[in-house]
Coordinates of C-alpha atoms in Angstrom, one line a residue:
X1 CA 121.3 169.9 -148.4
X2 CA 119.8 168.2 -151.1
X3 CA 121.7 168.2 -155.3
X4 CA 124.8 167.1 -155.5
X5 CA 126.3 166.3 -152.1
X6 CA 128.4 163.4 -151.6
X7 CA 127.0 161.0 -148.4
X8 CA 129.3 160.3 -145.7
X9 CA 129.7 156.8 -146.6
X10 CA 131.8 158.9 -149.6
X11 CA 133.5 161.0 -147.2
X12 CA 136.7 159.6 -146.3
X13 CA 138.7 160.8 -143.0
X14 CA 141.7 160.4 -144.1
X15 CA 144.2 159.6 -141.2
X16 CA 147.5 161.4 -140.5
X17 CA 150.7 160.7 -140.0
X18 CA 150.5 162.0 -136.1
X19 CA 147.9 160.1 -134.2
X20 CA 144.5 162.2 -133.7
X21 CA 145.3 164.7 -136.2
X22 CA 142.3 163.7 -138.8
X23 CA 141.6 165.3 -141.7
X24 CA 137.8 164.9 -143.2
X25 CA 137.1 166.0 -147.4
X26 CA 133.6 168.7 -147.1
X27 CA 131.0 168.0 -149.5
X28 CA 129.9 170.8 -152.0
X29 CA 126.6 171.2 -153.1
X30 CA 126.0 173.6 -156.3
X31 CA 123.7 175.1 -158.0
X32 CA 122.9 178.1 -159.9
X33 CA 122.9 180.3 -157.2
X34 CA 126.8 178.9 -155.9
X35 CA 127.7 176.3 -153.8
X36 CA 126.7 175.4 -149.7
X37 CA 129.7 173.8 -147.8
X38 CA 129.0 171.7 -144.6
X39 CA 131.7 172.5 -142.3
X40 CA 130.7 170.8 -139.0
X41 CA 127.7 168.0 -137.9
X42 CA 128.0 166.4 -134.4
X43 CA 127.2 162.9 -136.4
X44 CA 130.9 163.6 -137.9
X45 CA 132.0 162.5 -134.7
X46 CA 135.7 164.3 -135.3
X47 CA 136.3 165.3 -132.0
X48 CA 134.6 167.1 -128.6
X49 CA 132.1 170.3 -130.7
X50 CA 133.8 173.4 -130.7
X51 CA 133.2 176.0 -128.4
X52 CA 134.5 178.8 -130.1
X53 CA 134.5 179.8 -134.0
X54 CA 137.5 182.8 -135.0
X55 CA 137.0 184.5 -139.0
X56 CA 140.7 184.4 -139.5
X57 CA 142.5 186.6 -142.3
X58 CA 146.5 185.9 -142.9
X59 CA 148.2 188.0 -145.9
X60 CA 150.7 185.9 -148.3
X61 CA 153.8 184.5 -147.0
X62 CA 152.9 184.8 -143.3
X63 CA 153.4 182.1 -140.3
X64 CA 151.2 181.8 -137.4
X65 CA 152.5 179.4 -134.8
X66 CA 154.4 176.8 -134.0
X67 CA 152.0 176.7 -130.5
X68 CA 150.5 173.5 -128.9
X69 CA 147.9 172.7 -126.6
X70 CA 147.6 171.2 -123.4
X71 CA 144.0 171.1 -123.1
X72 CA 142.5 172.2 -126.3
X73 CA 141.5 170.8 -129.9
X74 CA 141.6 173.3 -132.2
X75 CA 139.8 172.9 -136.5
X76 CA 141.5 174.5 -139.1
X77 CA 138.7 174.9 -142.4
X78 CA 140.5 177.1 -145.4
X79 CA 137.6 178.8 -147.3
X80 CA 140.4 181.1 -149.4
X81 CA 143.7 180.9 -150.6
X82 CA 146.4 178.1 -149.8
X83 CA 147.8 177.4 -146.7
X84 CA 150.6 175.1 -145.5
X85 CA 149.8 173.4 -141.8
X86 CA 152.7 172.0 -139.7
X87 CA 152.5 169.8 -137.3
X88 CA 154.1 167.9 -134.3
X89 CA 153.5 165.6 -132.3
X90 CA 154.3 166.7 -128.3
X91 CA 152.8 163.5 -126.4
X92 CA 156.1 161.5 -124.9
X93 CA 153.5 158.6 -124.3
X94 CA 152.3 158.3 -128.0
X95 CA 153.4 156.7 -131.2
X96 CA 153.9 159.2 -133.2
X97 CA 156.2 161.9 -130.4
X98 CA 158.3 163.7 -132.0
X99 CA 156.9 163.4 -135.4
X100 CA 156.5 166.4 -138.0
X101 CA 154.6 166.7 -140.7
X102 CA 153.2 168.9 -143.3
X103 CA 149.2 168.7 -144.6
X104 CA 148.1 171.2 -147.7
X105 CA 144.4 173.1 -147.4
X106 CA 143.2 175.5 -149.7
X107 CA 139.5 177.3 -149.9
X108 CA 138.9 175.4 -153.7
X109 CA 139.0 171.6 -152.0
X110 CA 136.8 172.5 -148.8
X111 CA 138.3 170.0 -145.7
X112 CA 138.4 170.6 -141.4
X113 CA 141.9 169.6 -140.3
X114 CA 141.4 168.1 -137.0
X115 CA 144.6 169.0 -134.6
X116 CA 143.9 167.1 -131.1
X117 CA 145.3 168.3 -128.4
X118 CA 149.4 167.9 -127.3
X119 CA 150.5 168.3 -131.6
X120 CA 152.0 171.7 -132.1
X121 CA 151.0 173.3 -135.2
X122 CA 152.1 176.9 -136.9
X123 CA 150.1 177.7 -140.3
X124 CA 152.0 179.1 -143.9
X125 CA 149.7 181.0 -145.9
X126 CA 151.1 180.8 -150.1
X127 CA 148.7 183.6 -150.9
X128 CA 146.3 185.7 -148.8
X129 CA 144.4 183.1 -146.9
X130 CA 140.7 183.2 -145.7
X131 CA 139.8 180.6 -142.4
X132 CA 137.7 179.4 -140.1
X133 CA 139.5 178.7 -136.7
X134 CA 137.2 176.0 -134.1
X135 CA 138.1 176.0 -130.9
X136 CA 136.9 173.0 -127.9
X137 CA 137.2 175.7 -125.3
X138 CA 137.5 179.3 -125.1
X139 CA 141.2 181.0 -126.0
X140 CA 142.2 182.5 -122.4
X141 CA 146.1 183.1 -123.1
X142 CA 147.1 179.9 -121.1
X143 CA 146.7 176.6 -122.6
X144 CA 149.5 177.4 -124.7
X145 CA 152.9 177.1 -125.7
X146 CA 155.2 177.5 -128.5
X147 CA 158.5 177.0 -130.3
X148 CA 160.4 178.2 -133.5
X149 CA 159.4 177.5 -137.0
X150 CA 162.6 176.7 -138.2
X151 CA 163.8 174.0 -135.7
X152 CA 165.3 171.0 -137.2
X153 CA 163.9 169.1 -134.5
X154 CA 159.9 169.9 -135.5
X155 CA 160.6 167.7 -138.6
X156 CA 158.5 170.1 -140.6
X157 CA 159.4 170.6 -144.3
X158 CA 158.0 174.7 -144.6
X159 CA 157.6 176.2 -147.9
X160 CA 159.2 179.1 -147.1
X161 CA 163.2 179.5 -144.4
X162 CA 162.1 183.2 -143.9
X163 CA 158.3 183.9 -143.5
X164 CA 156.4 187.1 -141.6
X165 CA 156.3 186.2 -138.7
X166 CA 154.6 188.5 -135.5
X167 CA 157.7 189.6 -133.3
X168 CA 156.4 187.3 -130.5
X169 CA 157.2 183.8 -132.6
X170 CA 160.4 185.1 -133.7
X171 CA 161.7 184.7 -130.5
X172 CA 160.2 181.7 -129.1
X173 CA 162.3 179.3 -127.6
X174 CA 163.4 175.4 -129.1
X175 CA 161.7 172.6 -129.3
X176 CA 163.3 170.7 -126.5
X177 CA 162.2 173.8 -124.4
X178 CA 159.0 174.1 -125.6
X179 CA 158.9 169.8 -124.8
X180 CA 160.1 170.5 -121.4
X181 CA 157.6 173.7 -120.7
X182 CA 154.3 170.6 -122.2
X183 CA 155.1 167.9 -120.0
X184 CA 156.3 170.5 -116.8
X185 CA 152.7 171.6 -117.1
X186 CA 151.7 168.0 -117.3
X187 CA 151.1 167.0 -121.0
X188 CA 148.2 165.6 -121.9
X189 CA 145.6 164.8 -119.5
X190 CA 143.8 161.1 -119.4
X191 CA 140.7 161.5 -121.0
X192 CA 139.1 158.2 -118.9

């Protein structure tokens, strides 16, 4: 890429309030044809390289989640619309255990969000949202557990108290049950 590309030194990786959650601004090169935005380079060393990419379109006022993974790192790049991503730390031995937070992302200011294993997350669409969803390992349905989005123990301030949910997400257990399930499965394995 050439033109108005911002260098890696100018693109700061912003640390989040939960350890391991990272958001990196993405540079957009624009010219008379339109624009080009790189969404991944191995040299950025953000996390394990995605092994699967999904293209997701979500209708307005829908909340996907809240789910967490023991083994998998997730990557989210919003390419259209505006979303609030809620996160809560399930890692009992970490410095941010039980901490909740939200991050905003939209297609106008490209960025990549890295969600490490042990951080539960949900995505709320303010309007129709399109995003790329990278997974560090293939989806198998096994490495996933969830809880109700509105459990106060999550400490997530969602933009809407009554989003549209899948029936399975509407009947998820509370946050304490998710923690017990996560820990019974062994928590996040050591990377050593």
